[in-house]
């Protein structure tokens, strides 16, 4: 039972949320939670207050909702390192099983933004590569990469055979990524992103953009990736040593 006199300056739903966090310690990942009605009775509060607390825990990745089934304790978040290595190499180094689905590989025309990023003319041909990454069978990321079609002719055909973009760039053109600028933002999932990544429309996404360069400093790729914010956390190693 939740004590009503605890932390009275906190919103009621937050008290419920803190109490639920204590209950979660007693459940294994994947275990179902009692229904809202039962939780409201147990905690002596309204169902709307319980629903608000549960929604925050879902957004934080501690719980997950399954349509038509209920609310369950979520699996622990997967830590993903921010490194220069390819997605394939990072998964292998972490002992994870990676599957990549090529959703689209098409030629599009460079917008002013893309032309500036890739140092090409506006309306020049660009490869747009879209891939869905799965780790240990679960959807992890949706990636959209843009590369110059003039610099990398036939890239889409080669990528269908190999699956690893960085491997194709290295073996076919001798290009290695040695530097990148990466940013991380948050955004709600669109209907398409939610469908591909197995989450709800409007659910929090971690959106990474990476602008990659080769040894000469020339831009190679601009990629935007969407990750489920409730399933993954990013880790970067930093040091002041020189």
One Martini backbone bead per residue (centre of mass of N, CA, C, O) as a GRO file, in nm:
protein
  242
    1UNK     BB    1   0.098   0.035   0.021
    2UNK     BB    2   0.049   0.373  -0.025
    3UNK     BB    3   0.167   0.656   0.116
    4UNK     BB    4   0.018   0.974   0.122
    5UNK     BB    5   0.251   1.136   0.309
    6UNK     BB    6   0.458   1.108   0.092
    7UNK     BB    7   0.590   1.346  -0.074
    8UNK     BB    8   0.364   1.589  -0.106
    9UNK     BB    9   0.519   1.766  -0.340
   10UNK     BB   10   0.439   1.540  -0.522
   11UNK     BB   11   0.300   1.396  -0.759
   12UNK     BB   12   0.090   1.133  -0.763
   13UNK     BB   13   0.210   0.974  -1.005
   14UNK     BB   14   0.503   0.970  -0.886
   15UNK     BB   15   0.442   0.795  -0.646
   16UNK     BB   16   0.347   0.558  -0.814
   17UNK     BB   17   0.604   0.520  -0.975
   18UNK     BB   18   0.791   0.458  -0.733
   19UNK     BB   19   0.632   0.211  -0.643
   20UNK     BB   20   0.659   0.048  -0.906
   21UNK     BB   21   0.966   0.024  -0.901
   22UNK     BB   22   0.961  -0.162  -0.654
   23UNK     BB   23   0.794  -0.390  -0.793
   24UNK     BB   24   0.988  -0.459  -1.035
   25UNK     BB   25   1.208  -0.610  -0.860
   26UNK     BB   26   1.005  -0.876  -0.848
   27UNK     BB   27   1.048  -0.895  -1.159
   28UNK     BB   28   1.085  -1.033  -1.456
   29UNK     BB   29   1.160  -1.024  -1.761
   30UNK     BB   30   0.836  -1.040  -1.923
   31UNK     BB   31   0.650  -0.979  -1.704
   32UNK     BB   32   0.340  -0.928  -1.599
   33UNK     BB   33   0.119  -0.690  -1.514
   34UNK     BB   34  -0.114  -0.572  -1.361
   35UNK     BB   35  -0.388  -0.428  -1.389
   36UNK     BB   36  -0.499  -0.116  -1.349
   37UNK     BB   37  -0.723  -0.186  -1.151
   38UNK     BB   38  -0.541  -0.336  -0.948
   39UNK     BB   39  -0.338  -0.107  -0.894
   40UNK     BB   40  -0.540   0.102  -0.792
   41UNK     BB   41  -0.628  -0.068  -0.550
   42UNK     BB   42  -0.350  -0.115  -0.418
   43UNK     BB   43  -0.280   0.218  -0.424
   44UNK     BB   44  -0.523   0.400  -0.379
   45UNK     BB   45  -0.618   0.495  -0.679
   46UNK     BB   46  -0.639   0.595  -0.990
   47UNK     BB   47  -0.627   0.496  -1.315
   48UNK     BB   48  -0.506   0.760  -1.435
   49UNK     BB   49  -0.255   0.761  -1.252
   50UNK     BB   50  -0.147   0.486  -1.335
   51UNK     BB   51  -0.129   0.546  -1.640
   52UNK     BB   52   0.083   0.774  -1.618
   53UNK     BB   53   0.305   0.607  -1.483
   54UNK     BB   54   0.325   0.388  -1.702
   55UNK     BB   55   0.398   0.574  -1.941
   56UNK     BB   56   0.672   0.661  -1.828
   57UNK     BB   57   0.795   0.372  -1.809
   58UNK     BB   58   0.775   0.319  -2.108
   59UNK     BB   59   0.947   0.563  -2.210
   60UNK     BB   60   1.204   0.452  -2.031
   61UNK     BB   61   1.206   0.118  -2.070
   62UNK     BB   62   1.072  -0.056  -1.821
   63UNK     BB   63   0.828  -0.086  -2.011
   64UNK     BB   64   0.582  -0.279  -2.209
   65UNK     BB   65   0.354  -0.271  -2.472
   66UNK     BB   66   0.091  -0.501  -2.575
   67UNK     BB   67  -0.126  -0.549  -2.798
   68UNK     BB   68  -0.393  -0.707  -2.637
   69UNK     BB   69  -0.224  -0.787  -2.350
   70UNK     BB   70  -0.027  -0.556  -2.209
   71UNK     BB   71   0.202  -0.516  -1.937
   72UNK     BB   72   0.566  -0.526  -1.929
   73UNK     BB   73   0.868  -0.619  -1.848
   74UNK     BB   74   1.157  -0.506  -1.951
   75UNK     BB   75   1.430  -0.526  -2.100
   76UNK     BB   76   1.730  -0.447  -2.090
   77UNK     BB   77   1.928  -0.226  -2.203
   78UNK     BB   78   2.127  -0.168  -2.481
   79UNK     BB   79   2.460  -0.117  -2.521
   80UNK     BB   80   2.601   0.131  -2.751
   81UNK     BB   81   2.873   0.210  -2.918
   82UNK     BB   82   3.061   0.502  -3.006
   83UNK     BB   83   3.206   0.440  -3.320
   84UNK     BB   84   3.392   0.390  -3.622
   85UNK     BB   85   3.274   0.140  -3.666
   86UNK     BB   86   3.088  -0.078  -3.794
   87UNK     BB   87   2.802  -0.233  -3.736
   88UNK     BB   88   2.909  -0.518  -3.780
   89UNK     BB   89   3.162  -0.497  -3.593
   90UNK     BB   90   3.014  -0.415  -3.332
   91UNK     BB   91   2.842  -0.666  -3.302
   92UNK     BB   92   3.074  -0.873  -3.295
   93UNK     BB   93   3.228  -0.745  -3.046
   94UNK     BB   94   2.950  -0.791  -2.863
   95UNK     BB   95   2.814  -1.075  -2.936
   96UNK     BB   96   2.613  -1.018  -3.176
   97UNK     BB   97   2.332  -1.074  -3.375
   98UNK     BB   98   2.319  -0.983  -3.719
   99UNK     BB   99   2.059  -0.827  -3.917
  100UNK     BB  100   2.008  -0.729  -4.267
  101UNK     BB  101   1.775  -0.513  -4.436
  102UNK     BB  102   1.701  -0.422  -4.761
  103UNK     BB  103   1.475  -0.174  -4.851
  104UNK     BB  104   1.664   0.045  -5.010
  105UNK     BB  105   1.806   0.120  -5.356
  106UNK     BB  106   1.858   0.448  -5.475
  107UNK     BB  107   1.821   0.714  -5.701
  108UNK     BB  108   1.882   1.048  -5.628
  109UNK     BB  109   1.854   1.395  -5.566
  110UNK     BB  110   2.027   1.654  -5.464
  111UNK     BB  111   2.008   1.851  -5.221
  112UNK     BB  112   2.133   2.120  -5.075
  113UNK     BB  113   2.220   1.963  -4.823
  114UNK     BB  114   2.360   1.718  -4.960
  115UNK     BB  115   2.558   1.876  -5.139
  116UNK     BB  116   2.713   1.999  -4.900
  117UNK     BB  117   2.793   1.733  -4.751
  118UNK     BB  118   2.921   1.588  -5.036
  119UNK     BB  119   3.038   1.786  -5.250
  120UNK     BB  120   2.798   1.851  -5.455
  121UNK     BB  121   2.564   1.899  -5.674
  122UNK     BB  122   2.276   2.003  -5.740
  123UNK     BB  123   2.108   1.715  -5.860
  124UNK     BB  124   2.283   1.503  -5.808
  125UNK     BB  125   2.360   1.183  -5.786
  126UNK     BB  126   2.221   0.957  -5.531
  127UNK     BB  127   2.258   0.732  -5.284
  128UNK     BB  128   1.982   0.553  -5.128
  129UNK     BB  129   2.017   0.379  -4.821
  130UNK     BB  130   1.799   0.130  -4.676
  131UNK     BB  131   1.811  -0.010  -4.336
  132UNK     BB  132   1.752  -0.296  -4.130
  133UNK     BB  133   1.828  -0.358  -3.792
  134UNK     BB  134   1.914  -0.665  -3.625
  135UNK     BB  135   1.928  -0.783  -3.280
  136UNK     BB  136   1.865  -1.081  -3.179
  137UNK     BB  137   1.584  -1.039  -3.367
  138UNK     BB  138   1.565  -0.731  -3.301
  139UNK     BB  139   1.478  -0.428  -3.364
  140UNK     BB  140   1.701  -0.136  -3.381
  141UNK     BB  141   1.748   0.000  -3.683
  142UNK     BB  142   1.708   0.285  -3.902
  143UNK     BB  143   1.868   0.344  -4.219
  144UNK     BB  144   2.000   0.645  -4.397
  145UNK     BB  145   2.198   0.664  -4.684
  146UNK     BB  146   2.442   0.897  -4.840
  147UNK     BB  147   2.587   0.886  -5.174
  148UNK     BB  148   2.785   0.921  -5.433
  149UNK     BB  149   2.733   0.808  -5.759
  150UNK     BB  150   2.994   0.897  -5.904
  151UNK     BB  151   3.199   0.770  -5.693
  152UNK     BB  152   2.981   0.503  -5.655
  153UNK     BB  153   2.940   0.291  -5.879
  154UNK     BB  154   2.725   0.023  -5.814
  155UNK     BB  155   2.659   0.002  -5.505
  156UNK     BB  156   2.388  -0.145  -5.478
  157UNK     BB  157   2.476  -0.413  -5.607
  158UNK     BB  158   2.709  -0.473  -5.405
  159UNK     BB  159   2.538  -0.459  -5.141
  160UNK     BB  160   2.356  -0.708  -5.201
  161UNK     BB  161   2.603  -0.907  -5.164
  162UNK     BB  162   2.733  -0.811  -4.883
  163UNK     BB  163   2.595  -0.575  -4.656
  164UNK     BB  164   2.869  -0.406  -4.626
  165UNK     BB  165   2.957  -0.092  -4.678
  166UNK     BB  166   3.254  -0.064  -4.578
  167UNK     BB  167   3.358  -0.308  -4.738
  168UNK     BB  168   3.293  -0.205  -5.020
  169UNK     BB  169   3.457   0.059  -5.008
  170UNK     BB  170   3.730  -0.084  -4.959
  171UNK     BB  171   3.740  -0.304  -5.193
  172UNK     BB  172   3.649  -0.117  -5.445
  173UNK     BB  173   3.788   0.196  -5.349
  174UNK     BB  174   3.975   0.234  -5.090
  175UNK     BB  175   3.773   0.326  -4.858
  176UNK     BB  176   3.809   0.497  -4.543
  177UNK     BB  177   3.688   0.558  -4.230
  178UNK     BB  178   3.832   0.823  -4.000
  179UNK     BB  179   3.586   1.034  -3.978
  180UNK     BB  180   3.331   1.192  -3.756
  181UNK     BB  181   3.006   1.343  -3.724
  182UNK     BB  182   2.796   1.329  -3.431
  183UNK     BB  183   2.443   1.317  -3.360
  184UNK     BB  184   2.187   1.359  -3.096
  185UNK     BB  185   1.836   1.295  -3.094
  186UNK     BB  186   1.490   1.356  -3.054
  187UNK     BB  187   1.190   1.162  -3.159
  188UNK     BB  188   0.904   1.076  -3.291
  189UNK     BB  189   0.741   0.820  -3.418
  190UNK     BB  190   0.647   0.717  -3.701
  191UNK     BB  191   0.452   0.498  -3.856
  192UNK     BB  192   0.686   0.362  -4.010
  193UNK     BB  193   0.892   0.332  -3.780
  194UNK     BB  194   0.708   0.172  -3.589
  195UNK     BB  195   0.669  -0.071  -3.775
  196UNK     BB  196   0.976  -0.152  -3.817
  197UNK     BB  197   1.044  -0.129  -3.481
  198UNK     BB  198   0.806  -0.220  -3.290
  199UNK     BB  199   0.623   0.040  -3.219
  200UNK     BB  200   0.486   0.335  -3.134
  201UNK     BB  201   0.335   0.599  -3.224
  202UNK     BB  202   0.540   0.850  -3.069
  203UNK     BB  203   0.771   0.721  -2.979
  204UNK     BB  204   1.082   0.732  -2.861
  205UNK     BB  205   1.364   0.855  -3.040
  206UNK     BB  206   1.691   0.792  -3.155
  207UNK     BB  207   1.876   1.034  -3.347
  208UNK     BB  208   2.127   0.969  -3.582
  209UNK     BB  209   2.403   1.157  -3.714
  210UNK     BB  210   2.644   1.094  -3.987
  211UNK     BB  211   2.961   1.241  -4.088
  212UNK     BB  212   3.182   1.113  -4.327
  213UNK     BB  213   3.545   1.053  -4.366
  214UNK     BB  214   3.839   1.043  -4.517
  215UNK     BB  215   4.181   1.078  -4.531
  216UNK     BB  216   4.143   1.356  -4.711
  217UNK     BB  217   3.848   1.484  -4.605
  218UNK     BB  218   3.633   1.355  -4.764
  219UNK     BB  219   3.319   1.299  -4.819
  220UNK     BB  220   3.110   0.997  -4.802
  221UNK     BB  221   2.877   1.012  -4.567
  222UNK     BB  222   2.518   1.034  -4.494
  223UNK     BB  223   2.350   0.950  -4.184
  224UNK     BB  224   2.030   0.824  -4.064
  225UNK     BB  225   1.918   0.710  -3.735
  226UNK     BB  226   1.677   0.488  -3.580
  227UNK     BB  227   1.604   0.445  -3.232
  228UNK     BB  228   1.493   0.293  -2.960
  229UNK     BB  229   1.461   0.454  -2.654
  230UNK     BB  230   1.363   0.183  -2.480
  231UNK     BB  231   1.631  -0.018  -2.575
  232UNK     BB  232   1.863   0.210  -2.591
  233UNK     BB  233   2.214   0.291  -2.525
  234UNK     BB  234   2.481   0.524  -2.528
  235UNK     BB  235   2.844   0.484  -2.559
  236UNK     BB  236   3.126   0.690  -2.457
  237UNK     BB  237   3.470   0.720  -2.479
  238UNK     BB  238   3.676   0.920  -2.257
  239UNK     BB  239   3.982   1.131  -2.269
  240UNK     BB  240   4.274   1.330  -2.145
  241UNK     BB  241   4.473   1.181  -2.285
  242UNK     BB  242   4.784   1.217  -2.507
   0.00000   0.00000   0.00000
